[in-house]
mmCIF file of C-alpha atoms in Angstrom:
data_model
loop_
_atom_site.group_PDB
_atom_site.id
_atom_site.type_symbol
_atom_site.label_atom_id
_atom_site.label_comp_id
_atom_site.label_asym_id
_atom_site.label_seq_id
_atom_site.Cartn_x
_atom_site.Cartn_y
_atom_site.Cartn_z
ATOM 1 C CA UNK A 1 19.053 19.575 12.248
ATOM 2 C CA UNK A 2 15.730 18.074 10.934
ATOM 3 C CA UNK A 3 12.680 18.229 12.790
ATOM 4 C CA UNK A 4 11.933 15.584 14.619
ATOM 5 C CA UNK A 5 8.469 13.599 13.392
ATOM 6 C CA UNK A 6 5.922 11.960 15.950
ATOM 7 C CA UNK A 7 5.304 8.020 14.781
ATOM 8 C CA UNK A 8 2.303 6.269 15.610
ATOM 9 C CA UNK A 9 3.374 2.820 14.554
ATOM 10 C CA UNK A 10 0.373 0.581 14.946
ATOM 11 C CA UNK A 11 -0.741 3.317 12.907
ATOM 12 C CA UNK A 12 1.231 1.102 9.841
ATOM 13 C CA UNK A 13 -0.401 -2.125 10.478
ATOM 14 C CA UNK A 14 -4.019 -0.526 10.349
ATOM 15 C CA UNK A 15 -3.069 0.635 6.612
ATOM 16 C CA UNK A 16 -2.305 -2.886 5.707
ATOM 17 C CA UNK A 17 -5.972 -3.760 7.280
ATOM 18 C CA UNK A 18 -7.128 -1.035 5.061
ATOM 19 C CA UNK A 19 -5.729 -2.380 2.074
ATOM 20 C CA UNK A 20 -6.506 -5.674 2.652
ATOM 21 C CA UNK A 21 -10.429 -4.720 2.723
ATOM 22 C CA UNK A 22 -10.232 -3.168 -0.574
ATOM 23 C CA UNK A 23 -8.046 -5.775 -2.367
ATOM 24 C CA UNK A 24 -10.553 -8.728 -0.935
ATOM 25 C CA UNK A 25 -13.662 -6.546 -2.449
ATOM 26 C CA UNK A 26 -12.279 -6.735 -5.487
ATOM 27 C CA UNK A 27 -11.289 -10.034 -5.760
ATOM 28 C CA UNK A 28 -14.691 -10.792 -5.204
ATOM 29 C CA UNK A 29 -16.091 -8.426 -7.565
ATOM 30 C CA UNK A 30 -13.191 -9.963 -9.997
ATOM 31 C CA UNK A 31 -14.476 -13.069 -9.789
ATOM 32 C CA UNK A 32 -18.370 -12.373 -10.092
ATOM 33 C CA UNK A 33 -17.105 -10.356 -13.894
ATOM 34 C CA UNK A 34 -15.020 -13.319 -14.760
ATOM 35 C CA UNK A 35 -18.073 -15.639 -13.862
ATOM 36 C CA UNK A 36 -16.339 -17.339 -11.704
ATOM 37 C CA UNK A 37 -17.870 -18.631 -7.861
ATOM 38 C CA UNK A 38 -17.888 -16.019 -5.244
ATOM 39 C CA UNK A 39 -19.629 -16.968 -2.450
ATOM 40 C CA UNK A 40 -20.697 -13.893 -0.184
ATOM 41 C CA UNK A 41 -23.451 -11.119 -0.385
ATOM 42 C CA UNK A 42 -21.893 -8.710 -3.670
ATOM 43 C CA UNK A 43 -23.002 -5.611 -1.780
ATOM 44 C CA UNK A 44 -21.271 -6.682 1.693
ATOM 45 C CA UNK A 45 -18.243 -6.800 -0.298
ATOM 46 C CA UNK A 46 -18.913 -3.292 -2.004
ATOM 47 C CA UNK A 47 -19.530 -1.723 1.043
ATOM 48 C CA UNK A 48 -16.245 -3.502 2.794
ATOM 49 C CA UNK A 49 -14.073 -2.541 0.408
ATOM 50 C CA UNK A 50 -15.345 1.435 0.410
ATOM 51 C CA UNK A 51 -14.803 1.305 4.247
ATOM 52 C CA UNK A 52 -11.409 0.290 3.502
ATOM 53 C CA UNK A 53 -10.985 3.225 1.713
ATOM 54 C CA UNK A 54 -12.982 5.577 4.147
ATOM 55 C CA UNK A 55 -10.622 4.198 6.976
ATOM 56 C CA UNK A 56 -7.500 5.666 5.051
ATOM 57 C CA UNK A 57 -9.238 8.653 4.611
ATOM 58 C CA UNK A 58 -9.874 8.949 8.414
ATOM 59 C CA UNK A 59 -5.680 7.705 8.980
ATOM 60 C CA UNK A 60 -5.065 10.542 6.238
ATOM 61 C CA UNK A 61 -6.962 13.229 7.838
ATOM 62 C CA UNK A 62 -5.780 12.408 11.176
ATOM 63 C CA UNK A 63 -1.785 11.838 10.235
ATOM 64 C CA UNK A 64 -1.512 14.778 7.897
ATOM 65 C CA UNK A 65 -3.526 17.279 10.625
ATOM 66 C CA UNK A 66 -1.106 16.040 14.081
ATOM 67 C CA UNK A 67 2.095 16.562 11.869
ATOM 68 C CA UNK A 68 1.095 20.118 10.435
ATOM 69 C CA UNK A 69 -0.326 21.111 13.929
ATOM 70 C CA UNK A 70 3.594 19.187 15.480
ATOM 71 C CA UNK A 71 5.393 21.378 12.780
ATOM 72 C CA UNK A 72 3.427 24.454 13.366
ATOM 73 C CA UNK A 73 4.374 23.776 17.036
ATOM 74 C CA UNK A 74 8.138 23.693 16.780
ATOM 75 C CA UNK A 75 8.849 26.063 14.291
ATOM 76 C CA UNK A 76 5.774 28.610 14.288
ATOM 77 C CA UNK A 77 4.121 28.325 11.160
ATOM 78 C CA UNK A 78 2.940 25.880 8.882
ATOM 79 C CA UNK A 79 5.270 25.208 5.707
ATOM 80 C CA UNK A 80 3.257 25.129 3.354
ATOM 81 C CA UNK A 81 5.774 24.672 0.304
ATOM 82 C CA UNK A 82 7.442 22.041 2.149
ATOM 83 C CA UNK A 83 4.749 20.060 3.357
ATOM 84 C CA UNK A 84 3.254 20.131 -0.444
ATOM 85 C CA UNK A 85 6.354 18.694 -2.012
ATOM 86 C CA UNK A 86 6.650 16.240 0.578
ATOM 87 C CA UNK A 87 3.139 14.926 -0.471
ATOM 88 C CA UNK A 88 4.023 15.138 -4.306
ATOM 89 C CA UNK A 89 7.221 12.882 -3.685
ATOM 90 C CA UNK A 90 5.094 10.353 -1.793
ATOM 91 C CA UNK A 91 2.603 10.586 -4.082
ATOM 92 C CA UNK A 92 2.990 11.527 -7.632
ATOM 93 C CA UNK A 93 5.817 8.894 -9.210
ATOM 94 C CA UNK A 94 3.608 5.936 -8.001
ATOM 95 C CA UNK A 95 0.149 7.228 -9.112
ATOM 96 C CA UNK A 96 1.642 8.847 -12.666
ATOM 97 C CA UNK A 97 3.413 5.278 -13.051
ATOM 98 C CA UNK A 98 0.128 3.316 -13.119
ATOM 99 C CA UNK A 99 -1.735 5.987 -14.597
ATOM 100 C CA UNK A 100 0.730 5.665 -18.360
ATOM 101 C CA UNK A 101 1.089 1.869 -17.147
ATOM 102 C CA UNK A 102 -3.162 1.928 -17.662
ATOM 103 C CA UNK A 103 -3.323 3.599 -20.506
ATOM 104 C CA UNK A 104 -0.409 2.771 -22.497
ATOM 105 C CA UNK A 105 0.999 -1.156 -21.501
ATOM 106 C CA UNK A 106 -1.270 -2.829 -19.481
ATOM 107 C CA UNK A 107 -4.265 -3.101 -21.921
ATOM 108 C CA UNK A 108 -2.090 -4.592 -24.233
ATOM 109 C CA UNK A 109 -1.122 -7.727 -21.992
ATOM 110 C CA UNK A 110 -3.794 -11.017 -22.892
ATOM 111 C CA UNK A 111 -3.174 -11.901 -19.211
ATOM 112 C CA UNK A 112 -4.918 -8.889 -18.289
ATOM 113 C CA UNK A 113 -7.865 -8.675 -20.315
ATOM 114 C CA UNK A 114 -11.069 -6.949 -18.868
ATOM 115 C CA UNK A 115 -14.320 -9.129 -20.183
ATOM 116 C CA UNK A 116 -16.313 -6.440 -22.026
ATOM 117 C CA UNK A 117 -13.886 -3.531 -22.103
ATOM 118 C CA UNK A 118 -11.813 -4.381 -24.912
ATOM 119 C CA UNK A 119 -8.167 -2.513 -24.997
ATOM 120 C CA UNK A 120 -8.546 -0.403 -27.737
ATOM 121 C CA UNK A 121 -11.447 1.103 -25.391
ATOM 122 C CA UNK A 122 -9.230 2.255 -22.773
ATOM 123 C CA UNK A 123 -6.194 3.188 -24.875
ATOM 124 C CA UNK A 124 -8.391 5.391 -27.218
ATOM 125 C CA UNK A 125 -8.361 9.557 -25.731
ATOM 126 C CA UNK A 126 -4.923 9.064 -24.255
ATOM 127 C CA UNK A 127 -4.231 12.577 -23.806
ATOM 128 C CA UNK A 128 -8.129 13.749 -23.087
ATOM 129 C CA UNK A 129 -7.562 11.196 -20.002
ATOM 130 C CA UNK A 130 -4.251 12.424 -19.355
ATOM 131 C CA UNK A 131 -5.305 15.734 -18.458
ATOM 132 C CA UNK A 132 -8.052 14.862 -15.971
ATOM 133 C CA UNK A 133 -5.394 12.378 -14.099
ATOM 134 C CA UNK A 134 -2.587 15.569 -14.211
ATOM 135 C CA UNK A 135 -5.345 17.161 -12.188
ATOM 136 C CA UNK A 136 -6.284 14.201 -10.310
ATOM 137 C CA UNK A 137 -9.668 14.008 -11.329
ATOM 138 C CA UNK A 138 -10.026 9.910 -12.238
ATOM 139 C CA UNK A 139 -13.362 10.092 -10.497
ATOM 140 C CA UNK A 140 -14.362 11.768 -14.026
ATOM 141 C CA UNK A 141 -12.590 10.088 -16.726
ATOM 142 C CA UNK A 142 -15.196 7.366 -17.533
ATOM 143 C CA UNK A 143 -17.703 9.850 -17.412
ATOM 144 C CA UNK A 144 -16.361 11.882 -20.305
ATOM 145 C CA UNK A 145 -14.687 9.297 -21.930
ATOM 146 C CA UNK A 146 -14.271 5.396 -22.136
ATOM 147 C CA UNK A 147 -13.352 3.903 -18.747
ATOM 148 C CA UNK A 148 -9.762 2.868 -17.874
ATOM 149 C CA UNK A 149 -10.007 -0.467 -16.015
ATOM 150 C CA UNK A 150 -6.697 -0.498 -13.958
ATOM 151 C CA UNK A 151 -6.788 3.384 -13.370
ATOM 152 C CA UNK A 152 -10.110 3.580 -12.125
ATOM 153 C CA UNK A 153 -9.325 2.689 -8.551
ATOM 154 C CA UNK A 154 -7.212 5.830 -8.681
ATOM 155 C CA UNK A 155 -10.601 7.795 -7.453
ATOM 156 C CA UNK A 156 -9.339 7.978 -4.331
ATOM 157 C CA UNK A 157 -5.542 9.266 -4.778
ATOM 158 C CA UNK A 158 -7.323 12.033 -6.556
ATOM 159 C CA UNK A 159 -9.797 12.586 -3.460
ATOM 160 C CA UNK A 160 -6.389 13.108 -1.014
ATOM 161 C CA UNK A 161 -4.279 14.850 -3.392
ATOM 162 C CA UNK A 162 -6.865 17.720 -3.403
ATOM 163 C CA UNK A 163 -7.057 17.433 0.023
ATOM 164 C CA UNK A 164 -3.441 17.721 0.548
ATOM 165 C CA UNK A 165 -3.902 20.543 -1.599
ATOM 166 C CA UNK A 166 -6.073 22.920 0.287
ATOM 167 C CA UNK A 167 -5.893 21.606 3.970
ATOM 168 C CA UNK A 168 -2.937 23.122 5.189
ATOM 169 C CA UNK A 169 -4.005 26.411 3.793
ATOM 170 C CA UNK A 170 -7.839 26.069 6.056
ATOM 171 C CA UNK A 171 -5.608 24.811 9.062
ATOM 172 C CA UNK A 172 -3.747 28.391 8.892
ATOM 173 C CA UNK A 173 -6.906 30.528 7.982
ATOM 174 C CA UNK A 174 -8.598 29.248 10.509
ATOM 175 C CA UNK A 175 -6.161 29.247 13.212
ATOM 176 C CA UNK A 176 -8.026 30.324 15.947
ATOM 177 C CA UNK A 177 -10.984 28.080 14.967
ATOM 178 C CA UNK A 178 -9.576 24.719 13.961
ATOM 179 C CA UNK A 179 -12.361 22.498 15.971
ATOM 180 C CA UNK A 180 -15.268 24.429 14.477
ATOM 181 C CA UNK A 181 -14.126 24.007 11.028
ATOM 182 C CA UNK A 182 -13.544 20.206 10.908
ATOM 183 C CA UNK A 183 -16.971 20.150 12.804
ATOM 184 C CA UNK A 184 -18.120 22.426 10.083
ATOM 185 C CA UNK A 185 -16.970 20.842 7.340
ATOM 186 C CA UNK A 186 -18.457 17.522 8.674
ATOM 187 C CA UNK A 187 -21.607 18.212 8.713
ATOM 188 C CA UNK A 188 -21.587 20.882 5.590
ATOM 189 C CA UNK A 189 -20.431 18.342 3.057
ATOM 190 C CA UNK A 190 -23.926 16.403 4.072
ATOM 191 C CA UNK A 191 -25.695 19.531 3.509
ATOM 192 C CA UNK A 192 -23.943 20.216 -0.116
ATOM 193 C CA UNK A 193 -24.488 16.688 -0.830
ATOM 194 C CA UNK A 194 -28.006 16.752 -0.484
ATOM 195 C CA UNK A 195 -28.734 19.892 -2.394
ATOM 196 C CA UNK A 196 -26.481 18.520 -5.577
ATOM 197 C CA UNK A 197 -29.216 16.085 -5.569
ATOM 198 C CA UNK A 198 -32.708 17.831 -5.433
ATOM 199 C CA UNK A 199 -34.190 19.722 -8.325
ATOM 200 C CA UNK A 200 -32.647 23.070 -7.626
ATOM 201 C CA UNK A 201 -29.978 21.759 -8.591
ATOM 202 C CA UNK A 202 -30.568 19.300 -11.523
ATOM 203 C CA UNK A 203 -29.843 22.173 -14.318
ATOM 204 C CA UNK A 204 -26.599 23.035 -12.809
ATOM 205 C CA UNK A 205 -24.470 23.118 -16.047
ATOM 206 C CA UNK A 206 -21.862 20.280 -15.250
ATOM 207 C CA UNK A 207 -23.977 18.760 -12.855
ATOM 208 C CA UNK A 208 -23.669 15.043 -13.987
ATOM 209 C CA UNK A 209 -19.704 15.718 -13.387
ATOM 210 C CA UNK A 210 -20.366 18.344 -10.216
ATOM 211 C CA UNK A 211 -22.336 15.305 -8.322
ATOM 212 C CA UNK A 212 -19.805 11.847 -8.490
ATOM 213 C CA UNK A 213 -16.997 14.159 -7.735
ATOM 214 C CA UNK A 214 -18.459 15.436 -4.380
ATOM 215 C CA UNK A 215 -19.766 11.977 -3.881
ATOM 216 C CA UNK A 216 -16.126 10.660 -3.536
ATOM 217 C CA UNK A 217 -14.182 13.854 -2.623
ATOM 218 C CA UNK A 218 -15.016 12.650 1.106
ATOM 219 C CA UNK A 219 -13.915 15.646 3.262
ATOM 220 C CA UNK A 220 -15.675 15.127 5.796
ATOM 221 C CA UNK A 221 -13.853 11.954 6.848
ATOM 222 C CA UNK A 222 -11.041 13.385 6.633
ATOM 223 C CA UNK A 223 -12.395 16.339 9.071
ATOM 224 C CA UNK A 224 -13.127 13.612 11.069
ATOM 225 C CA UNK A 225 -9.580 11.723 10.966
ATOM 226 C CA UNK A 226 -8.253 15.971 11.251
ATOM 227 C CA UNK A 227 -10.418 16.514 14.953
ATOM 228 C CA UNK A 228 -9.619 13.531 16.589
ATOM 229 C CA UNK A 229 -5.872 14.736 15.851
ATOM 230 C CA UNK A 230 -6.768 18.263 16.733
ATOM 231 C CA UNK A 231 -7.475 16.615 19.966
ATOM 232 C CA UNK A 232 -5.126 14.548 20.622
ATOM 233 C CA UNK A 233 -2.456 17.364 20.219
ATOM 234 C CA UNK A 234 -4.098 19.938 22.185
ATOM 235 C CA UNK A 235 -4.357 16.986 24.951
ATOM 236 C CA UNK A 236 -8.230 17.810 25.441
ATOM 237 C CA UNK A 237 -10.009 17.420 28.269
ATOM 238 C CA UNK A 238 -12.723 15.223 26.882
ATOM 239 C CA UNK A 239 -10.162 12.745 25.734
ATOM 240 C CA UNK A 240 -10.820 11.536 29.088
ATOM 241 C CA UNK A 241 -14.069 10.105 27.547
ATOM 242 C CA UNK A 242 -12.516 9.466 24.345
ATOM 243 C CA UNK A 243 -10.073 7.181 25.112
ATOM 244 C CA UNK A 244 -11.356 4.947 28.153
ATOM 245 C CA UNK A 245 -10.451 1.761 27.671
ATOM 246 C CA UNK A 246 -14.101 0.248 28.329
ATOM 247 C CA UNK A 247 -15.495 3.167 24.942
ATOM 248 C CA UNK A 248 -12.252 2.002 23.025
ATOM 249 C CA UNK A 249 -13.491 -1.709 23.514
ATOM 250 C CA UNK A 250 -16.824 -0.915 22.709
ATOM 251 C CA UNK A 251 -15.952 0.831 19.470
ATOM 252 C CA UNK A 252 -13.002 -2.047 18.710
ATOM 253 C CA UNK A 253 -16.363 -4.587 18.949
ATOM 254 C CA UNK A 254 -19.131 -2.323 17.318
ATOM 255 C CA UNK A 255 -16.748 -1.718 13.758
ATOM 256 C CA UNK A 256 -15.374 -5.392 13.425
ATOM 257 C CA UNK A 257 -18.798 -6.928 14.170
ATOM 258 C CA UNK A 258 -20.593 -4.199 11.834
ATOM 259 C CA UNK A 259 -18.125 -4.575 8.911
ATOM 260 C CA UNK A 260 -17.969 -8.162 9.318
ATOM 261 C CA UNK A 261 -21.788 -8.592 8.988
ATOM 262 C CA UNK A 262 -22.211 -5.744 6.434
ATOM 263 C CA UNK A 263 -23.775 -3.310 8.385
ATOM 264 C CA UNK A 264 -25.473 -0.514 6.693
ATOM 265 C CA UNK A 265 -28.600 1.302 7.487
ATOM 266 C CA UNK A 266 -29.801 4.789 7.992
ATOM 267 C CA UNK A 267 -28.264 4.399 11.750
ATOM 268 C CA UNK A 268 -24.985 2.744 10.395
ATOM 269 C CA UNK A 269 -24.334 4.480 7.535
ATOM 270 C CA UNK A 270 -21.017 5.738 5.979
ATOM 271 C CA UNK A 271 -20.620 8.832 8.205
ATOM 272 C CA UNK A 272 -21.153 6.723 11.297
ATOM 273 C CA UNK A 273 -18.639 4.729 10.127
ATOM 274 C CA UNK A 274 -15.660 7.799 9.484
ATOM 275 C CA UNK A 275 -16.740 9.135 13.521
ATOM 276 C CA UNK A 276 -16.214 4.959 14.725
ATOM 277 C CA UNK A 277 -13.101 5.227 12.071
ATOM 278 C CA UNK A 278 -11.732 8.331 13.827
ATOM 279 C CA UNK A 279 -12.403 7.421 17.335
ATOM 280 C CA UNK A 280 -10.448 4.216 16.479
ATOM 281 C CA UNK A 281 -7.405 5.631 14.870
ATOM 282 C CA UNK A 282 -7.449 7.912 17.958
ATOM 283 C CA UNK A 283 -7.554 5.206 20.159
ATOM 284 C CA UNK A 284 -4.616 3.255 18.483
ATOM 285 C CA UNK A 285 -2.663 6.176 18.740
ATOM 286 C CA UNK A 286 -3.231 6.760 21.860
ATOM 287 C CA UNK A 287 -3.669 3.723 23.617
ATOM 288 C CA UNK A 288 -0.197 1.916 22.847
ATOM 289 C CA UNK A 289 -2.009 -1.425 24.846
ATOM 290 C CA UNK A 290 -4.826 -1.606 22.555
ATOM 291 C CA UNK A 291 -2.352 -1.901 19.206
ATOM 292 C CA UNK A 292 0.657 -3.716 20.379
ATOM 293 C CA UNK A 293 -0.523 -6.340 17.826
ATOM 294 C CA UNK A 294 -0.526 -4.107 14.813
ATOM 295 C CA UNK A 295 3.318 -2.924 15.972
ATOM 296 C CA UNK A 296 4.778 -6.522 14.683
ATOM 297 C CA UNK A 297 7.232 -6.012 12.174
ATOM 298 C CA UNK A 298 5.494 -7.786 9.521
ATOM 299 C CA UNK A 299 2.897 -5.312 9.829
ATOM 300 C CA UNK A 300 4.334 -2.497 10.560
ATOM 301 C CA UNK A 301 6.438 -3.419 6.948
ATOM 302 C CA UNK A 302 2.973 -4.410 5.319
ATOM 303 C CA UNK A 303 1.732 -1.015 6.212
ATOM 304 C CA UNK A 304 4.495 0.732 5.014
ATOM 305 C CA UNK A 305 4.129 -0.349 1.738
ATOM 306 C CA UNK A 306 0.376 -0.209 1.636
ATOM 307 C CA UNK A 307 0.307 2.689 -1.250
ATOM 308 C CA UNK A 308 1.620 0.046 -3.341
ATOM 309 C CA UNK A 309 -0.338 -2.397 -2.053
ATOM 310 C CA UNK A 310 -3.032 -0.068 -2.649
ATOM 311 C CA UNK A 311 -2.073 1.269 -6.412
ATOM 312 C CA UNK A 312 -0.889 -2.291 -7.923
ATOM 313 C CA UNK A 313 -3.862 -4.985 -6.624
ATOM 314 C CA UNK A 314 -5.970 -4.567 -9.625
ATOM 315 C CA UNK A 315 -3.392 -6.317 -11.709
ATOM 316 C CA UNK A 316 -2.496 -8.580 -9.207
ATOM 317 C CA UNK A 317 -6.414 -9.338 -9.458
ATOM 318 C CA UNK A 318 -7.119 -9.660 -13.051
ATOM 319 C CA UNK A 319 -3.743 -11.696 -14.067
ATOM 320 C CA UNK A 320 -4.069 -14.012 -10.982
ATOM 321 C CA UNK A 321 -8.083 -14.677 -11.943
ATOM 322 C CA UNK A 322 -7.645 -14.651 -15.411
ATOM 323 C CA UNK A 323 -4.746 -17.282 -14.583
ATOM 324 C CA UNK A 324 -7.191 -19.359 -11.926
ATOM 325 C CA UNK A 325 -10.103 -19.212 -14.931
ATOM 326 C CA UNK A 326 -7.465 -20.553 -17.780
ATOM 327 C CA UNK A 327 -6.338 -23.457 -15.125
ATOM 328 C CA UNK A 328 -9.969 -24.239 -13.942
ATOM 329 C CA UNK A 329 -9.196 -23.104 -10.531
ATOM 330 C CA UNK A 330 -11.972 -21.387 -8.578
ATOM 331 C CA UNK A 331 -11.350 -21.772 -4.801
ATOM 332 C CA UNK A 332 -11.349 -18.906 -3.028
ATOM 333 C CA UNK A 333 -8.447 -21.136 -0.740
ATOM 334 C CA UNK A 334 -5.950 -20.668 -3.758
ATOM 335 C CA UNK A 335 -7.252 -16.843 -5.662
ATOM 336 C CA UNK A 336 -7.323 -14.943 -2.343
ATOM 337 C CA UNK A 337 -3.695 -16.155 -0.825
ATOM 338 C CA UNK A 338 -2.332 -15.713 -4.442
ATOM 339 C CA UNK A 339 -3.907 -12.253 -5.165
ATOM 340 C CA UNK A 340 -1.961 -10.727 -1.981
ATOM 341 C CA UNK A 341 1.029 -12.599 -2.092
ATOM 342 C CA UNK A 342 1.628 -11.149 -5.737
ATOM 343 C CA UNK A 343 0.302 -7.599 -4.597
ATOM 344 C CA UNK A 344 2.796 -7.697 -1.645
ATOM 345 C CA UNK A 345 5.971 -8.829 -3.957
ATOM 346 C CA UNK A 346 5.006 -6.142 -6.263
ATOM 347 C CA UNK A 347 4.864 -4.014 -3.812
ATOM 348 C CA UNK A 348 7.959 -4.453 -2.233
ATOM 349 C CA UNK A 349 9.825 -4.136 -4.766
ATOM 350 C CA UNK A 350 8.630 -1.237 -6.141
ATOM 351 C CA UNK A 351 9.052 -0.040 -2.323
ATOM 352 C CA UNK A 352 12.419 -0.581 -2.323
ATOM 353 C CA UNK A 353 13.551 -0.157 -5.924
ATOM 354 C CA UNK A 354 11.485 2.791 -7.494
ATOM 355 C CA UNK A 355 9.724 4.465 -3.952
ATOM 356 C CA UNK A 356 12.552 4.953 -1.461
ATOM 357 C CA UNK A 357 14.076 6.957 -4.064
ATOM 358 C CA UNK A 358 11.540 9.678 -3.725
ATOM 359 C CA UNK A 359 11.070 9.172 -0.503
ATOM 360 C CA UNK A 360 14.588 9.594 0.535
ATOM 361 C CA UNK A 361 14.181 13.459 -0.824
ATOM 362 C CA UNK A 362 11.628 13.966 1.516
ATOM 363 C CA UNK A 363 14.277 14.799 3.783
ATOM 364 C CA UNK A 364 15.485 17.700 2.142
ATOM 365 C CA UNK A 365 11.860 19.504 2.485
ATOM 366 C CA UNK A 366 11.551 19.747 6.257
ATOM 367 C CA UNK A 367 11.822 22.631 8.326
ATOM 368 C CA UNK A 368 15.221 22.635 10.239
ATOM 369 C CA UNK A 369 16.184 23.672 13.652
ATOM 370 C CA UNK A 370 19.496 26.209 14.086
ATOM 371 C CA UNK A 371 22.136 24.601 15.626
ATOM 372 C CA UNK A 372 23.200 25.497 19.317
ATOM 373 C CA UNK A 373 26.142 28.038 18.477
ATOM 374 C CA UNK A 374 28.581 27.341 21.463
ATOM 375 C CA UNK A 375 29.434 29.833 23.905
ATOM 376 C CA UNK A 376 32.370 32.141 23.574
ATOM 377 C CA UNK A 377 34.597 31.772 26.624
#
């Protein structure tokens, strides 16, 4: 018998939310390439859609830590095998699919054109680019060689992947000292940052490559998302504090007025953001009163298919704008509803026709119970 999961499902609907933050960004940053009107502040939207991302991160960290700490629980040790190829079936057909679909079709498509990044650009180095995406390094492809438009957002599948890679492995080397670890690696990856960019370390050989790939690796979000999980399952005392209702409003109010306004300073900066991030997806799981709105169906569904959502916007984006700048359409009223309703039917049908494949398999790599054997009378 299969191991029975824990489901946090207004958990789903925040994903779409995430989603939805990057996929507006870039519609906006679309439109500003294309020359087209975009009314709006370009760095709000920059920063909006990178919080989008950063609150995945923090839904990753916190998801993936509660399930290995809930498997580790049942069955007394974490499987590492299985909880790797579980990742790889969730992960890899989708991200390989647009990775050959960037460098081999899409470039190819008039509909799709990129102004100033012709396709003979990012088809050239095919199999130099290759190799970087097989180890999920996008984050470095246009640094070595010519960028790859529709890949590029692919940064951040890279950034979990390697995370999926090595956190289950800390979780059970540090098994006695899970807390000080995520609180460790918090506030390490600040200190690493920092010293990547003074002059100690400016001759590092690699260091132009070393430096945007710890800029977006992002672990300690993802620590972040990983405590507030740690806590939940360990049912800490001091999530009496955590999740009061009156904090949980506070924080609710503080991250939608922040990200609506733009909000970044030295006080609200980005690793503010992943602690208000975690102490939110916390709260939401939690707290089933304070999500009951992200548990409609619609949602829940939207969130479900929210990697596609995710992996396919950027050519919703282009061919929809390009589209909008053939027909002399500009209103954000007609681009923005378009943009996701063509993401979403992309996505669902990949979802259901190419996805669920995969993830049916899934099954087959979870730890299993014995079956009661009856008693011999």
């Amino acid at each position: 018998m299969a191991a029975h999961k824990t489901y946090f499902p207004n958990l789903d609907g925040l994903r779409f939310i995430a989603a939805s933050l990057v996929i507006a960004s870039h519609v906006h940053s679309g439109k500003l390439m294309l020359g087209m009107p975009a009314p709006g502040d370009p760095h709000h939207w920059t920063v909006l859609g990178h919080l989008g991302v950063m609150l995945f991160f923090s839904l990753s960290g916190f998801l993936i830590t509660y399930l290995i700490l809930e498997e580790e629980h049942k069955f007394g040790r974490i499987h590492v095998r299985y909880f790797e190829v579980r990742r790889i079936l969730r992960i890899w057909p989708l991200y390989f699919l647009m990775v050959a679909l960037s460098l081999f079709v899409i470039p190819r498509f008039s509909l799709l054109e990129v102004p100033d990044l012709p396709a003979i650009g990012q088809m050239s180095d095919p199999w130099g680019k290759l190799v970087l995406y097989v180890l999920f390094l996008p984050t470095l492809v246009h640094l070595i060689f010519s960028k790859v438009f529709y890949a590029m957002h692919l940064w951040s599948i890279g950034t979990e992947e390697h995370f999926y890679l090595i956190w289950p492995f800390l979780l059970r080397l540090f098994k006695r000292f899970r807390w000080q670890l995520m609180v460790g690696i918090f506030f390490s990856y600040a200190v690493i940052y920092r010293v990547l960019h003074t002059s100690l370390a400016a001759d590092l050989p690699g260091i132009h490559l070393i430096n945007p790939y710890w800029e977006n690796f992002n672990i300690d979000v993802m620590a972040v998302g990983g405590l507030c999980a740690w806590l939940l399952f360990k049912r800490s005392p001091i999530l009496k504090v955590l999740l009061d209702r009156r904090l949980c409003i506070l924080v609710l109010i503080v991250v939608v007025f922040c990200m609506a306004t733009g909000t970044q300073t030295a006080i609200m900066g980005y690793r503010t953001y992943s602690m208000l991030f975690g102490l939110l997806v916390l709260n939401l799981a939690a707290n089933p009163w304070l999500g009951k709105v992200l548990e409609h169906p619609i949602l829940r569904y939207l969130g479900r298919i929210s990697y596609g959502l995710y992996i396919y916007h950027m050519v919703a984006v282009m061919a929809t704008l390009n589209l909008a700048v053939h027909m002399g359409i500009t209103s954000d009223l007609v681009t923005y509803p378009v943009v996701f309703a063509l993401t979403i039917a992309m996505s669902a049908l990949s979802y259901k026709y190419f996805e669920s494949y995969f993830l049916r398999l899934k099954g087959r790599y979870r730890p299993h119970t014995l079956p009661s054997t009856p008693a011999k009378t």
